[in-house]
Amino acid sequence: MIKHQGGCHCGNVRYTTNYDPMLVMACHCKTCDKMLGVGTAVSAIFSEEEVIFEGELKRYSVLGSSGNQLHYDFCGNCGNNIATYPLLIDGIVYMHIGSFDNPMAFTPKVEIWNKTKPEWFKSEGCIVESFEDNGSLERIQLLMENMDQRQ
Ligand SMILES: [Zn+2]
Ligand SMILES: [Zn+2]
């Protein structure tokens, strides 16, 4: 059963997933700001095989603030940035929540790179873990714990 779906602005790219995300995360890093054109990027994290894409995505790869490579996948027509694959955590995809048909379904629980967090970002108590940098080890641990709970 489809739990969440979304797509790019022009409709060339659509995706569905039968799962809830393992974790929803806010990233305040400079790379996401630039790549997504936002002040704070919020992503729903899934296992790669849990998200089924239709349509053609283009890829732009960058060296992230953590020194690890990130692949940003976007629609070649409208330029909507849909997903990020962090090479730091193999087999994981970050789906940018703005492209879901119902972005309101997701609330970030973790934030990373809070040292470059904008002044105006207030979490209203939803953030339970906050890391100054990419907090990778702790984050992977959180992912693993949440994955266990989903089974
Ligand atoms: Zn598009
Ligand atoms: Zn980021």
PDB file of N, CA and C in Angstrom, residues 37-108:
ATOM      1  N   GLY A  37      18.285  25.710  -2.505  1.00  0.00           N
ATOM      2  CA  GLY A  37      17.788  27.070  -2.551  1.00  0.00           C
ATOM      3  C   GLY A  37      16.915  27.421  -1.364  1.00  0.00           C
ATOM      4  N   VAL A  38      17.259  26.871  -0.203  1.00  0.00           N
ATOM      5  CA  VAL A  38      16.451  27.094   1.000  1.00  0.00           C
ATOM      6  C   VAL A  38      17.353  27.507   2.158  1.00  0.00           C
ATOM      7  N   GLY A  39      16.741  27.952   3.258  1.00  0.00           N
ATOM      8  CA  GLY A  39      17.498  28.305   4.449  1.00  0.00           C
ATOM      9  C   GLY A  39      17.730  27.115   5.348  1.00  0.00           C
ATOM     10  N   THR A  40      16.930  26.093   5.194  1.00  0.00           N
ATOM     11  CA  THR A  40      17.041  24.861   5.956  1.00  0.00           C
ATOM     12  C   THR A  40      16.403  23.756   5.128  1.00  0.00           C
ATOM     13  N   ALA A  41      17.120  22.645   4.972  1.00  0.00           N
ATOM     14  CA  ALA A  41      16.600  21.541   4.171  1.00  0.00           C
ATOM     15  C   ALA A  41      16.014  20.493   5.110  1.00  0.00           C
ATOM     16  N   VAL A  42      14.814  20.036   4.846  1.00  0.00           N
ATOM     17  CA  VAL A  42      14.249  18.965   5.662  1.00  0.00           C
ATOM     18  C   VAL A  42      14.055  17.745   4.771  1.00  0.00           C
ATOM     19  N   SER A  43      14.604  16.614   5.224  1.00  0.00           N
ATOM     20  CA  SER A  43      14.563  15.388   4.431  1.00  0.00           C
ATOM     21  C   SER A  43      13.974  14.235   5.214  1.00  0.00           C
ATOM     22  N   ALA A  44      13.238  13.393   4.501  1.00  0.00           N
ATOM     23  CA  ALA A  44      12.729  12.143   5.056  1.00  0.00           C
ATOM     24  C   ALA A  44      13.660  11.046   4.556  1.00  0.00           C
ATOM     25  N   ILE A  45      14.208  10.266   5.486  1.00  0.00           N
ATOM     26  CA  ILE A  45      15.236   9.291   5.125  1.00  0.00           C
ATOM     27  C   ILE A  45      14.633   7.898   4.940  1.00  0.00           C
ATOM     28  N   PHE A  46      14.937   7.301   3.777  1.00  0.00           N
ATOM     29  CA  PHE A  46      14.467   5.957   3.448  1.00  0.00           C
ATOM     30  C   PHE A  46      15.643   5.103   3.002  1.00  0.00           C
ATOM     31  N   SER A  47      15.409   3.800   2.958  1.00  0.00           N
ATOM     32  CA  SER A  47      16.328   2.896   2.312  1.00  0.00           C
ATOM     33  C   SER A  47      16.115   3.081   0.806  1.00  0.00           C
ATOM     34  N   GLU A  48      17.196   3.023   0.018  1.00  0.00           N
ATOM     35  CA  GLU A  48      17.082   3.279  -1.424  1.00  0.00           C
ATOM     36  C   GLU A  48      15.968   2.484  -2.097  1.00  0.00           C
ATOM     37  N   GLU A  49      15.851   1.193  -1.737  1.00  0.00           N
ATOM     38  CA  GLU A  49      14.886   0.346  -2.448  1.00  0.00           C
ATOM     39  C   GLU A  49      13.450   0.591  -2.002  1.00  0.00           C
ATOM     40  N   GLU A  50      13.259   1.444  -1.003  1.00  0.00           N
ATOM     41  CA  GLU A  50      11.903   1.718  -0.518  1.00  0.00           C
ATOM     42  C   GLU A  50      11.189   2.819  -1.300  1.00  0.00           C
ATOM     43  N   VAL A  51      11.931   3.509  -2.162  1.00  0.00           N
ATOM     44  CA  VAL A  51      11.323   4.589  -2.951  1.00  0.00           C
ATOM     45  C   VAL A  51      11.388   4.214  -4.426  1.00  0.00           C
ATOM     46  N   ILE A  52      10.221   4.176  -5.078  1.00  0.00           N
ATOM     47  CA  ILE A  52      10.135   3.803  -6.491  1.00  0.00           C
ATOM     48  C   ILE A  52       9.936   5.068  -7.328  1.00  0.00           C
ATOM     49  N   PHE A  53      10.876   5.313  -8.226  1.00  0.00           N
ATOM     50  CA  PHE A  53      10.825   6.517  -9.068  1.00  0.00           C
ATOM     51  C   PHE A  53      10.285   6.210 -10.453  1.00  0.00           C
ATOM     52  N   GLU A  54       9.589   7.171 -11.030  1.00  0.00           N
ATOM     53  CA  GLU A  54       9.172   7.119 -12.424  1.00  0.00           C
ATOM     54  C   GLU A  54       9.630   8.416 -13.066  1.00  0.00           C
ATOM     55  N   GLY A  55      10.186   8.325 -14.277  1.00  0.00           N
ATOM     56  CA  GLY A  55      10.660   9.529 -14.948  1.00  0.00           C
ATOM     57  C   GLY A  55      12.149   9.669 -14.780  1.00  0.00           C
ATOM     58  N   GLU A  56      12.700  10.633 -15.515  1.00  0.00           N
ATOM     59  CA  GLU A  56      14.150  10.734 -15.577  1.00  0.00           C
ATOM     60  C   GLU A  56      14.701  11.802 -14.643  1.00  0.00           C
ATOM     61  N   LEU A  57      15.645  11.371 -13.808  1.00  0.00           N
ATOM     62  CA  LEU A  57      16.314  12.297 -12.905  1.00  0.00           C
ATOM     63  C   LEU A  57      17.717  12.574 -13.419  1.00  0.00           C
ATOM     64  N   LYS A  58      18.177  13.783 -13.227  1.00  0.00           N
ATOM     65  CA  LYS A  58      19.565  14.113 -13.530  1.00  0.00           C
ATOM     66  C   LYS A  58      20.314  14.202 -12.208  1.00  0.00           C
ATOM     67  N   ARG A  59      21.635  14.033 -12.298  1.00  0.00           N
ATOM     68  CA  ARG A  59      22.427  13.983 -11.074  1.00  0.00           C
ATOM     69  C   ARG A  59      23.533  15.025 -11.064  1.00  0.00           C
ATOM     70  N   TYR A  60      23.700  15.673  -9.923  1.00  0.00           N
ATOM     71  CA  TYR A  60      24.804  16.609  -9.716  1.00  0.00           C
ATOM     72  C   TYR A  60      25.487  16.193  -8.419  1.00  0.00           C
ATOM     73  N   SER A  61      26.777  15.963  -8.458  1.00  0.00           N
ATOM     74  CA  SER A  61      27.494  15.469  -7.286  1.00  0.00           C
ATOM     75  C   SER A  61      28.402  16.543  -6.705  1.00  0.00           C
ATOM     76  N   VAL A  62      28.412  16.632  -5.396  1.00  0.00           N
ATOM     77  CA  VAL A  62      29.239  17.636  -4.724  1.00  0.00           C
ATOM     78  C   VAL A  62      29.961  16.999  -3.538  1.00  0.00           C
ATOM     79  N   LEU A  63      30.984  17.701  -3.092  1.00  0.00           N
ATOM     80  CA  LEU A  63      31.646  17.311  -1.861  1.00  0.00           C
ATOM     81  C   LEU A  63      30.927  18.064  -0.741  1.00  0.00           C
ATOM     82  N   GLY A  64      30.308  17.323   0.180  1.00  0.00           N
ATOM     83  CA  GLY A  64      29.515  17.953   1.240  1.00  0.00           C
ATOM     84  C   GLY A  64      30.388  18.585   2.304  1.00  0.00           C
ATOM     85  N   SER A  65      29.751  19.285   3.241  1.00  0.00           N
ATOM     86  CA  SER A  65      30.464  19.971   4.313  1.00  0.00           C
ATOM     87  C   SER A  65      31.243  18.992   5.186  1.00  0.00           C
ATOM     88  N   SER A  66      30.824  17.709   5.201  1.00  0.00           N
ATOM     89  CA  SER A  66      31.496  16.708   6.019  1.00  0.00           C
ATOM     90  C   SER A  66      32.705  16.120   5.303  1.00  0.00           C
ATOM     91  N   GLY A  67      32.928  16.520   4.033  1.00  0.00           N
ATOM     92  CA  GLY A  67      34.035  15.970   3.267  1.00  0.00           C
ATOM     93  C   GLY A  67      33.648  14.709   2.521  1.00  0.00           C
ATOM     94  N   ASN A  68      32.385  14.317   2.597  1.00  0.00           N
ATOM     95  CA  ASN A  68      31.908  13.146   1.876  1.00  0.00           C
ATOM     96  C   ASN A  68      31.088  13.572   0.668  1.00  0.00           C
ATOM     97  N   GLN A  69      31.080  12.695  -0.344  1.00  0.00           N
ATOM     98  CA  GLN A  69      30.359  13.035  -1.556  1.00  0.00           C
ATOM     99  C   GLN A  69      28.851  12.851  -1.405  1.00  0.00           C
ATOM    100  N   LEU A  70      28.111  13.732  -2.042  1.00  0.00           N
ATOM    101  CA  LEU A  70      26.648  13.672  -2.045  1.00  0.00           C
ATOM    102  C   LEU A  70      26.187  13.755  -3.494  1.00  0.00           C
ATOM    103  N   HIS A  71      25.213  12.899  -3.864  1.00  0.00           N
ATOM    104  CA  HIS A  71      24.591  13.003  -5.184  1.00  0.00           C
ATOM    105  C   HIS A  71      23.239  13.661  -5.011  1.00  0.00           C
ATOM    106  N   TYR A  72      23.013  14.759  -5.692  1.00  0.00           N
ATOM    107  CA  TYR A  72      21.710  15.441  -5.672  1.00  0.00           C
ATOM    108  C   TYR A  72      20.997  15.097  -6.973  1.00  0.00           C
ATOM    109  N   ASP A  73      19.807  14.479  -6.879  1.00  0.00           N
ATOM    110  CA  ASP A  73      19.046  14.100  -8.068  1.00  0.00           C
ATOM    111  C   ASP A  73      17.893  15.077  -8.287  1.00  0.00           C
ATOM    112  N   PHE A  74      17.804  15.570  -9.507  1.00  0.00           N
ATOM    113  CA  PHE A  74      16.782  16.583  -9.806  1.00  0.00           C
ATOM    114  C   PHE A  74      16.133  16.317 -11.155  1.00  0.00           C
ATOM    115  N   CYS A  75      14.965  16.909 -11.367  1.00  0.00           N
ATOM    116  CA  CYS A  75      14.270  16.792 -12.647  1.00  0.00           C
ATOM    117  C   CYS A  75      15.006  17.647 -13.676  1.00  0.00           C
ATOM    118  N   GLY A  76      15.341  17.053 -14.822  1.00  0.00           N
ATOM    119  CA  GLY A  76      16.079  17.769 -15.852  1.00  0.00           C
ATOM    120  C   GLY A  76      15.240  18.836 -16.532  1.00  0.00           C
ATOM    121  N   ASN A  77      13.942  18.759 -16.375  1.00  0.00           N
ATOM    122  CA  ASN A  77      13.066  19.751 -17.010  1.00  0.00           C
ATOM    123  C   ASN A  77      12.803  20.947 -16.101  1.00  0.00           C
ATOM    124  N   CYS A  78      12.240  20.711 -14.909  1.00  0.00           N
ATOM    125  CA  CYS A  78      11.881  21.852 -14.049  1.00  0.00           C
ATOM    126  C   CYS A  78      12.954  22.154 -13.006  1.00  0.00           C
ATOM    127  N   GLY A  79      13.934  21.272 -12.853  1.00  0.00           N
ATOM    128  CA  GLY A  79      15.040  21.545 -11.942  1.00  0.00           C
ATOM    129  C   GLY A  79      14.746  21.263 -10.481  1.00  0.00           C
ATOM    130  N   ASN A  80      13.565  20.746 -10.200  1.00  0.00           N
ATOM    131  CA  ASN A  80      13.176  20.442  -8.815  1.00  0.00           C
ATOM    132  C   ASN A  80      14.118  19.382  -8.221  1.00  0.00           C
ATOM    133  N   ASN A  81      14.754  19.736  -7.121  1.00  0.00           N
ATOM    134  CA  ASN A  81      15.690  18.836  -6.462  1.00  0.00           C
ATOM    135  C   ASN A  81      14.908  17.883  -5.559  1.00  0.00           C
ATOM    136  N   ILE A  82      14.934  16.591  -5.901  1.00  0.00           N
ATOM    137  CA  ILE A  82      14.038  15.617  -5.278  1.00  0.00           C
ATOM    138  C   ILE A  82      14.708  14.812  -4.168  1.00  0.00           C
ATOM    139  N   ALA A  83      15.923  14.345  -4.446  1.00  0.00           N
ATOM    140  CA  ALA A  83      16.538  13.366  -3.542  1.00  0.00           C
ATOM    141  C   ALA A  83      18.037  13.583  -3.435  1.00  0.00           C
ATOM    142  N   THR A  84      18.581  13.207  -2.301  1.00  0.00           N
ATOM    143  CA  THR A  84      20.034  13.242  -2.116  1.00  0.00           C
ATOM    144  C   THR A  84      20.507  11.877  -1.642  1.00  0.00           C
ATOM    145  N   TYR A  85      21.605  11.396  -2.252  1.00  0.00           N
ATOM    146  CA  TYR A  85      22.224  10.145  -1.834  1.00  0.00           C
ATOM    147  C   TYR A  85      23.550  10.475  -1.173  1.00  0.00           C
ATOM    148  N   PRO A  86      23.624  10.323   0.161  1.00  0.00           N
ATOM    149  CA  PRO A  86      24.880  10.602   0.850  1.00  0.00           C
ATOM    150  C   PRO A  86      25.765   9.361   0.813  1.00  0.00           C
ATOM    151  N   LEU A  87      26.951   9.504   0.252  1.00  0.00           N
ATOM    152  CA  LEU A  87      27.817   8.315   0.148  1.00  0.00           C
ATOM    153  C   LEU A  87      28.327   7.873   1.515  1.00  0.00           C
ATOM    154  N   LEU A  88      28.196   8.769   2.501  1.00  0.00           N
ATOM    155  CA  LEU A  88      28.602   8.464   3.875  1.00  0.00           C
ATOM    156  C   LEU A  88      27.814   7.278   4.436  1.00  0.00           C
ATOM    157  N   ILE A  89      26.520   7.224   4.101  1.00  0.00           N
ATOM    158  CA  ILE A  89      25.676   6.134   4.586  1.00  0.00           C
ATOM    159  C   ILE A  89      25.148   5.389   3.376  1.00  0.00           C
ATOM    160  N   ASP A  90      25.705   4.230   3.123  1.00  0.00           N
ATOM    161  CA  ASP A  90      25.403   3.455   1.928  1.00  0.00           C
ATOM    162  C   ASP A  90      23.953   2.967   1.912  1.00  0.00           C
ATOM    163  N   GLY A  91      23.299   3.078   0.753  1.00  0.00           N
ATOM    164  CA  GLY A  91      21.965   2.502   0.592  1.00  0.00           C
ATOM    165  C   GLY A  91      20.823   3.342   1.132  1.00  0.00           C
ATOM    166  N   ILE A  92      21.128   4.598   1.429  1.00  0.00           N
ATOM    167  CA  ILE A  92      20.143   5.501   2.041  1.00  0.00           C
ATOM    168  C   ILE A  92      19.817   6.622   1.071  1.00  0.00           C
ATOM    169  N   VAL A  93      18.560   7.037   1.040  1.00  0.00           N
ATOM    170  CA  VAL A  93      18.199   8.208   0.239  1.00  0.00           C
ATOM    171  C   VAL A  93      17.483   9.227   1.121  1.00  0.00           C
ATOM    172  N   TYR A  94      17.858  10.497   0.954  1.00  0.00           N
ATOM    173  CA  TYR A  94      17.181  11.604   1.634  1.00  0.00           C
ATOM    174  C   TYR A  94      16.182  12.194   0.650  1.00  0.00           C
ATOM    175  N   MET A  95      14.891  12.070   0.951  1.00  0.00           N
ATOM    176  CA  MET A  95      13.858  12.653   0.093  1.00  0.00           C
ATOM    177  C   MET A  95      13.511  14.026   0.657  1.00  0.00           C
ATOM    178  N   HIS A  96      13.669  15.067  -0.158  1.00  0.00           N
ATOM    179  CA  HIS A  96      13.389  16.428   0.320  1.00  0.00           C
ATOM    180  C   HIS A  96      11.881  16.593   0.462  1.00  0.00           C
ATOM    181  N   ILE A  97      11.432  16.930   1.667  1.00  0.00           N
ATOM    182  CA  ILE A  97       9.994  16.798   1.940  1.00  0.00           C
ATOM    183  C   ILE A  97       9.122  17.736   1.116  1.00  0.00           C
ATOM    184  N   GLY A  98       9.703  18.842   0.618  1.00  0.00           N
ATOM    185  CA  GLY A  98       8.913  19.779  -0.176  1.00  0.00           C
ATOM    186  C   GLY A  98       8.339  19.180  -1.444  1.00  0.00           C
ATOM    187  N   SER A  99       8.934  18.085  -1.947  1.00  0.00           N
ATOM    188  CA  SER A  99       8.439  17.498  -3.202  1.00  0.00           C
ATOM    189  C   SER A  99       7.347  16.449  -2.960  1.00  0.00           C
ATOM    190  N   PHE A 100       7.080  16.103  -1.706  1.00  0.00           N
ATOM    191  CA  PHE A 100       5.976  15.171  -1.434  1.00  0.00           C
ATOM    192  C   PHE A 100       4.647  15.877  -1.686  1.00  0.00           C
ATOM    193  N   ASP A 101       3.638  15.111  -2.060  1.00  0.00           N
ATOM    194  CA  ASP A 101       2.314  15.706  -2.274  1.00  0.00           C
ATOM    195  C   ASP A 101       1.772  16.283  -0.970  1.00  0.00           C
ATOM    196  N   ASN A 102       2.153  15.681   0.149  1.00  0.00           N
ATOM    197  CA  ASN A 102       1.759  16.211   1.454  1.00  0.00           C
ATOM    198  C   ASN A 102       2.980  16.379   2.366  1.00  0.00           C
ATOM    199  N   PRO A 103       3.708  17.480   2.184  1.00  0.00           N
ATOM    200  CA  PRO A 103       4.913  17.692   3.006  1.00  0.00           C
ATOM    201  C   PRO A 103       4.591  17.795   4.491  1.00  0.00           C
ATOM    202  N   MET A 104       3.350  18.136   4.817  1.00  0.00           N
ATOM    203  CA  MET A 104       2.943  18.297   6.216  1.00  0.00           C
ATOM    204  C   MET A 104       2.976  16.971   6.976  1.00  0.00           C
ATOM    205  N   ALA A 105       3.123  15.860   6.255  1.00  0.00           N
ATOM    206  CA  ALA A 105       3.149  14.553   6.909  1.00  0.00           C
ATOM    207  C   ALA A 105       4.441  14.331   7.688  1.00  0.00           C
ATOM    208  N   PHE A 106       5.430  15.213   7.494  1.00  0.00           N
ATOM    209  CA  PHE A 106       6.747  14.965   8.077  1.00  0.00           C
ATOM    210  C   PHE A 106       7.186  16.075   9.032  1.00  0.00           C
ATOM    211  N   THR A 107       7.712  15.664  10.174  1.00  0.00           N
ATOM    212  CA  THR A 107       8.234  16.604  11.170  1.00  0.00           C
ATOM    213  C   THR A 107       9.662  16.206  11.519  1.00  0.00           C
ATOM    214  N   PRO A 108      10.611  17.121  11.409  1.00  0.00           N
ATOM    215  CA  PRO A 108      11.997  16.738  11.719  1.00  0.00           C
ATOM    216  C   PRO A 108      12.200  16.441  13.206  1.00  0.00           C
TER     217      PRO A 108
END
